[in-house]
Structures are given as C-alpha cells and as structure tokens.
PDB file of C-alpha atoms in Angstrom:
ATOM      1  CA  MET A1118     -37.882 -39.004 -33.135  1.00  0.00           C
ATOM      2  CA  THR A1119     -39.996 -36.127 -31.933  1.00  0.00           C
ATOM      3  CA  HIS A1120     -38.483 -33.835 -29.349  1.00  0.00           C
ATOM      4  CA  VAL A1121     -40.840 -32.690 -26.628  1.00  0.00           C
ATOM      5  CA  ASN A1122     -40.160 -29.162 -25.409  1.00  0.00           C
ATOM      6  CA  PHE A1123     -41.448 -28.424 -21.965  1.00  0.00           C
ATOM      7  CA  ASP A1124     -42.034 -24.755 -21.292  1.00  0.00           C
ATOM      8  CA  SER A1125     -40.083 -23.503 -18.295  1.00  0.00           C
ATOM      9  CA  GLN A1126     -43.163 -21.525 -17.234  1.00  0.00           C
ATOM     10  CA  ALA A1127     -45.225 -24.674 -16.778  1.00  0.00           C
ATOM     11  CA  PRO A1128     -46.767 -24.917 -13.323  1.00  0.00           C
ATOM     12  CA  THR A1129     -45.077 -27.160 -10.797  1.00  0.00           C
ATOM     13  CA  ALA A1130     -46.789 -29.752  -8.646  1.00  0.00           C
ATOM     14  CA  GLY A1131     -47.232 -27.397  -5.689  1.00  0.00           C
ATOM     15  CA  ASP A1132     -48.541 -24.374  -7.577  1.00  0.00           C
ATOM     16  CA  GLU A1133     -52.248 -25.206  -7.413  1.00  0.00           C
ATOM     17  CA  PRO A1134     -54.207 -22.319  -5.953  1.00  0.00           C
ATOM     18  CA  ASN A1135     -55.174 -22.982  -2.374  1.00  0.00           C
ATOM     19  CA  THR A1136     -58.298 -20.964  -1.715  1.00  0.00           C
ATOM     20  CA  ALA A1137     -58.957 -22.314   1.773  1.00  0.00           C
ATOM     21  CA  VAL A1138     -56.016 -21.036   3.798  1.00  0.00           C
ATOM     22  CA  GLY A1139     -57.691 -18.448   5.990  1.00  0.00           C
ATOM     23  CA  VAL A1140     -58.055 -18.570   9.740  1.00  0.00           C
ATOM     24  CA  GLY A1141     -61.763 -19.282   9.348  1.00  0.00           C
ATOM     25  CA  TYR A1142     -60.973 -22.473   7.465  1.00  0.00           C
ATOM     26  CA  HIS A1143     -58.725 -23.717  10.263  1.00  0.00           C
ATOM     27  CA  ILE A1144     -61.211 -22.802  12.983  1.00  0.00           C
ATOM     28  CA  GLY A1145     -63.979 -24.479  10.999  1.00  0.00           C
ATOM     29  CA  ALA A1146     -61.889 -27.636  10.616  1.00  0.00           C
ATOM     30  CA  LEU A1147     -61.164 -27.701  14.357  1.00  0.00           C
ATOM     31  CA  ILE A1148     -64.808 -27.140  15.331  1.00  0.00           C
ATOM     32  CA  GLY A1149     -66.080 -29.621  12.736  1.00  0.00           C
ATOM     33  CA  GLY A1150     -63.645 -32.262  13.940  1.00  0.00           C
ATOM     34  CA  ALA A1151     -64.651 -31.612  17.549  1.00  0.00           C
ATOM     35  CA  ALA A1152     -68.352 -31.944  16.714  1.00  0.00           C
ATOM     36  CA  ALA A1153     -67.737 -35.222  14.890  1.00  0.00           C
ATOM     37  CA  GLY A1154     -65.588 -36.545  17.747  1.00  0.00           C
ATOM     38  CA  SER A1155     -68.236 -35.706  20.344  1.00  0.00           C
ATOM     39  CA  ALA A1156     -71.001 -37.332  18.301  1.00  0.00           C
ATOM     40  CA  VAL A1157     -69.017 -40.523  17.679  1.00  0.00           C
ATOM     41  CA  ALA A1158     -67.979 -40.805  21.346  1.00  0.00           C
ATOM     42  CA  LEU A1159     -71.542 -40.235  22.556  1.00  0.00           C
ATOM     43  CA  LEU A1160     -73.069 -42.801  20.217  1.00  0.00           C
ATOM     44  CA  GLY A1161     -70.292 -45.323  20.822  1.00  0.00           C
ATOM     45  CA  THR A1162     -70.612 -44.988  24.596  1.00  0.00           C
ATOM     46  CA  LEU A1163     -74.360 -45.524  24.390  1.00  0.00           C
ATOM     47  CA  VAL A1164     -74.219 -48.649  22.188  1.00  0.00           C
ATOM     48  CA  HIS A1165     -70.940 -50.403  23.036  1.00  0.00           C
ATOM     49  CA  ARG A1166     -72.614 -52.807  25.508  1.00  0.00           C
ATOM     50  CA  GLN A1167     -75.606 -53.654  23.323  1.00  0.00           C
ATOM     51  CA  TRP A1168     -75.383 -56.881  21.287  1.00  0.00           C
ATOM     52  CA  TYR A1169     -71.906 -57.505  22.661  1.00  0.00           C
ATOM     53  CA  PRO A1170     -69.349 -57.691  20.978  1.00  0.00           C
ATOM     54  CA  TRP A1171     -70.787 -56.651  17.597  1.00  0.00           C
ATOM     55  CA  LEU A1172     -71.764 -53.080  18.428  1.00  0.00           C
ATOM     56  CA  LEU A1173     -68.500 -52.578  20.324  1.00  0.00           C
ATOM     57  CA  ILE A1174     -66.620 -53.560  17.156  1.00  0.00           C
ATOM     58  CA  ALA A1175     -68.905 -51.347  15.057  1.00  0.00           C
ATOM     59  CA  ALA A1176     -68.358 -48.386  17.411  1.00  0.00           C
ATOM     60  CA  LEU A1177     -64.582 -48.847  17.215  1.00  0.00           C
ATOM     61  CA  LEU A1178     -64.733 -49.029  13.406  1.00  0.00           C
ATOM     62  CA  VAL A1179     -66.851 -45.869  13.239  1.00  0.00           C
ATOM     63  CA  THR A1180     -64.315 -44.140  15.499  1.00  0.00           C
ATOM     64  CA  LEU A1181     -61.446 -45.180  13.217  1.00  0.00           C
ATOM     65  CA  ILE A1182     -63.272 -44.335   9.975  1.00  0.00           C
ATOM     66  CA  GLY A1183     -64.343 -40.948  11.336  1.00  0.00           C
ATOM     67  CA  GLY A1184     -60.753 -40.082  12.215  1.00  0.00           C
ATOM     68  CA  LEU A1185     -59.486 -41.292   8.845  1.00  0.00           C
ATOM     69  CA  TRP A1186     -62.082 -39.267   6.962  1.00  0.00           C
ATOM     70  CA  LEU A1187     -61.334 -36.081   8.877  1.00  0.00           C
ATOM     71  CA  VAL A1188     -57.557 -36.363   8.523  1.00  0.00           C
ATOM     72  CA  LEU A1189     -57.717 -37.234   4.825  1.00  0.00           C
ATOM     73  CA  TRP A1190     -60.327 -34.682   3.778  1.00  0.00           C
ATOM     74  CA  ARG A1191     -60.034 -31.863   6.300  1.00  0.00           C
ATOM     75  CA  ARG A1192     -56.355 -32.102   7.317  1.00  0.00           C
ATOM     76  CA  ALA A1193     -54.662 -32.682  10.643  1.00  0.00           C
ATOM     77  CA  LEU A1194     -56.302 -29.859  12.587  1.00  0.00           C
ATOM     78  CA  ALA A1195     -59.695 -31.529  12.195  1.00  0.00           C
ATOM     79  CA  GLY A1196     -58.101 -34.752  13.440  1.00  0.00           C
ATOM     80  CA  VAL A1197     -56.789 -32.946  16.517  1.00  0.00           C
ATOM     81  CA  GLY A1198     -60.270 -31.571  17.222  1.00  0.00           C
ATOM     82  CA  TYR A1199     -61.745 -35.040  16.687  1.00  0.00           C
ATOM     83  CA  LEU A1200     -59.298 -36.720  19.065  1.00  0.00           C
ATOM     84  CA  SER A1201     -59.652 -34.039  21.742  1.00  0.00           C
ATOM     85  CA  ALA A1202     -63.445 -33.967  21.694  1.00  0.00           C
ATOM     86  CA  TRP A1203     -63.683 -37.768  21.509  1.00  0.00           C
ATOM     87  CA  SER A1204     -61.458 -38.110  24.583  1.00  0.00           C
ATOM     88  CA  ILE A1205     -63.235 -35.438  26.613  1.00  0.00           C
ATOM     89  CA  THR A1206     -66.712 -36.725  25.750  1.00  0.00           C
ATOM     90  CA  ALA A1207     -65.912 -40.390  26.401  1.00  0.00           C
ATOM     91  CA  LEU A1208     -64.208 -39.625  29.717  1.00  0.00           C
ATOM     92  CA  MET A1209     -67.051 -37.349  30.848  1.00  0.00           C
ATOM     93  CA  LEU A1210     -69.580 -40.064  30.046  1.00  0.00           C
ATOM     94  CA  ALA A1211     -67.459 -42.607  31.933  1.00  0.00           C
ATOM     95  CA  GLY A1212     -67.816 -40.613  35.156  1.00  0.00           C
ATOM     96  CA  GLN A1213     -70.574 -40.911  37.703  1.00  0.00           C
ATOM     97  CA  GLY A1214     -73.609 -38.806  36.946  1.00  0.00           C
ATOM     98  CA  PRO A1215     -76.174 -37.293  39.313  1.00  0.00           C
ATOM     99  CA  GLY A1216     -77.939 -39.972  41.304  1.00  0.00           C
ATOM    100  CA  GLY A1217     -75.054 -42.426  40.852  1.00  0.00           C
ATOM    101  CA  ASP A1218     -75.866 -43.383  37.259  1.00  0.00           C
ATOM    102  CA  ILE A1219     -72.969 -44.423  35.032  1.00  0.00           C
ATOM    103  CA  LEU A1220     -72.756 -45.374  31.354  1.00  0.00           C
ATOM    104  CA  LEU A1221     -69.587 -47.464  31.661  1.00  0.00           C
ATOM    105  CA  PRO A1222     -70.192 -49.884  34.558  1.00  0.00           C
ATOM    106  CA  SER A1223     -67.289 -51.969  35.805  1.00  0.00           C
ATOM    107  CA  GLU A1224     -69.381 -55.045  36.624  1.00  0.00           C
ATOM    108  CA  SER A1225     -71.010 -57.458  34.229  1.00  0.00           C
ATOM    109  CA  LEU A1226     -74.559 -56.562  33.270  1.00  0.00           C
ATOM    110  CA  GLY A1227     -76.309 -58.846  30.827  1.00  0.00           C
ATOM    111  CA  ALA A1228     -74.188 -60.317  28.057  1.00  0.00           C
ATOM    112  CA  ALA A1229     -71.400 -57.723  28.177  1.00  0.00           C
ATOM    113  CA  PRO A1230     -68.518 -58.360  30.575  1.00  0.00           C
ATOM    114  CA  GLY A1231     -67.343 -55.711  33.003  1.00  0.00           C
ATOM    115  CA  GLY A1232     -64.303 -54.923  30.872  1.00  0.00           C
ATOM    116  CA  ALA A1233     -66.357 -53.755  27.874  1.00  0.00           C
ATOM    117  CA  GLY A1234     -66.156 -50.139  29.039  1.00  0.00           C
ATOM    118  CA  VAL A1235     -62.398 -50.351  29.512  1.00  0.00           C
ATOM    119  CA  VAL A1236     -62.008 -51.869  26.053  1.00  0.00           C
ATOM    120  CA  TRP A1237     -64.199 -49.097  24.588  1.00  0.00           C
ATOM    121  CA  LEU A1238     -62.191 -46.301  26.225  1.00  0.00           C
ATOM    122  CA  ASN A1239     -58.731 -47.685  25.484  1.00  0.00           C
ATOM    123  CA  LEU A1240     -59.237 -49.056  21.970  1.00  0.00           C
ATOM    124  CA  GLY A1241     -61.443 -46.100  21.088  1.00  0.00           C
ATOM    125  CA  MET A1242     -58.620 -43.741  22.039  1.00  0.00           C
ATOM    126  CA  VAL A1243     -56.220 -45.752  19.869  1.00  0.00           C
ATOM    127  CA  CYS A1244     -58.685 -45.699  16.946  1.00  0.00           C
ATOM    128  CA  ALA A1245     -59.098 -41.923  17.271  1.00  0.00           C
ATOM    129  CA  LEU A1246     -55.327 -41.337  17.541  1.00  0.00           C
ATOM    130  CA  LEU A1247     -54.148 -43.755  14.842  1.00  0.00           C
ATOM    131  CA  PRO A1248     -55.059 -41.578  11.806  1.00  0.00           C
ATOM    132  CA  LEU A1249     -53.050 -38.681  13.221  1.00  0.00           C
ATOM    133  CA  LEU A1250     -49.996 -40.834  13.916  1.00  0.00           C
ATOM    134  CA  VAL A1251     -50.010 -42.638  10.579  1.00  0.00           C
ATOM    135  CA  LEU A1252     -51.437 -40.282   7.968  1.00  0.00           C
ATOM    136  CA  VAL A1253     -50.299 -36.791   8.948  1.00  0.00           C
ATOM    137  CA  PRO A1254     -46.511 -37.225   8.582  1.00  0.00           C
ATOM    138  CA  PHE A1255     -46.875 -39.174   5.345  1.00  0.00           C
ATOM    139  CA  GLY A1256     -49.508 -36.906   3.803  1.00  0.00           C
ATOM    140  CA  ARG A1257     -47.708 -33.647   4.558  1.00  0.00           C
ATOM    141  CA  LYS A1258     -44.509 -34.728   2.794  1.00  0.00           C
ATOM    142  CA  ARG A1259     -46.406 -35.887  -0.279  1.00  0.00           C
ATOM    143  CA  ARG A1260     -48.541 -32.743  -0.570  1.00  0.00           C
ATOM    144  CA  ASN A1261     -45.693 -30.235  -0.484  1.00  0.00           C
ATOM    145  CA  ARG A1262     -43.349 -31.955  -2.920  1.00  0.00           C
ATOM    146  CA  ARG A1263     -42.285 -29.585  -5.724  1.00  0.00           C
ATOM    147  CA  ILE A1264     -40.645 -30.212  -9.072  1.00  0.00           C
ATOM    148  CA  PRO A1265     -37.513 -28.070  -9.478  1.00  0.00           C
ATOM    149  CA  SER A1266     -37.830 -25.610 -12.350  1.00  0.00           C
ATOM    150  CA  GLY A1267     -34.741 -26.900 -14.214  1.00  0.00           C
ATOM    151  CA  ALA A1268     -35.398 -30.602 -13.712  1.00  0.00           C
ATOM    152  CA  PRO A1269     -36.639 -32.677 -16.652  1.00  0.00           C
ATOM    153  CA  ARG A1270     -40.248 -33.765 -16.296  1.00  0.00           C
ATOM    154  CA  GLN A1271     -41.297 -37.319 -16.978  1.00  0.00           C
ATOM    155  CA  ASP A1272     -44.172 -37.618 -19.404  1.00  0.00           C
ATOM    156  CA  ARG A1273     -45.573 -41.132 -19.281  1.00  0.00           C
ATOM    157  CA  GLU A1274     -48.324 -40.295 -21.756  1.00  0.00           C
ATOM    158  CA  ASN A1275     -45.824 -39.514 -24.538  1.00  0.00           C
ATOM    159  CA  PRO A1276     -44.143 -42.655 -25.955  1.00  0.00           C
ATOM    160  CA  HIS A1277     -41.440 -40.518 -27.654  1.00  0.00           C
ATOM    161  CA  TYR A1278     -40.148 -39.011 -24.429  1.00  0.00           C
ATOM    162  CA  SER A1279     -36.647 -40.176 -23.669  1.00  0.00           C
TER     163      SER A1279
END
C-alpha cells in the first residue's frame, strides 16, 4: 500500500488569489447591475402587453435570468443594483407622463387584460428579488469554506488513499 504524504504547505480551498477586491470593482458591479436592471425593466415594460401572455412571460423570464446571471457572476452587490434600478425604472414608467400618457394602463386595451401591468410589476419584482434571496446566503457560505491545516484531505483521484 502506497502512503500519500500531503505537504502541510499545500494551499487551502480559500487561498486562491482574489485580484478583484478593490473599491472600483464593487462600484463597477453596482453600476453594471443598475444598468442591466434599468434596461430589462424598460424593455419589459414596453413589451409586456404585446402578444399577451407570451411576451409577459418572456419579460419575466428575462428579469429572472438577468438577476441570476448578475448574482452568480458578479456577486450580490450587482444583484442589489439590479433590483434597485429595476424597481425604480419600472415604477417610474408606471406613472403618468406628460400629456397623460401611461405605459401600464389599468383598463383592457386589445388582447391584454387590465391586470397585465399589475402582474408585470409584482411578478417582475419577485423575479428580480428571488436570486438575492436564494443564491446569496448559499453562495457566500460555499465560497468561504476553508480546509483546516491539520485536517486530512480526501483525494478521490488516488485509489490508494485510505
């Protein structure tokens, strides 16, 4: 039986160099998330009543996928920017504009019922918030897990490890 000797100086799971920890990275993540949230809210507000209910469902899926992508790839701060900008943009577009024009009418126009705007605002907010509620607590615990220096390491590649 071959004995595997693990060097005590071997790097642990959390020792990877993190080159993107500056303030600029965090500000960039926040601004990038806000830009994505504004764009998704604007496009979703413009198309949610067209080809009802298919574009409403597509807009909600894009809202959810955008939030998931930002939280998974750019961390929670980008998700906060996304949620904040999505909410502000969607609520601003829901208000009455100059001349009485509105993008989220409360009465039925064409094929879309009057509640389509309410569904867009409420479910869109849930879709933008869901990645932050679900992924951030789970992801943070998994990323920062360290292997104690004296603990034996499991080597699944080596069949002689016991």
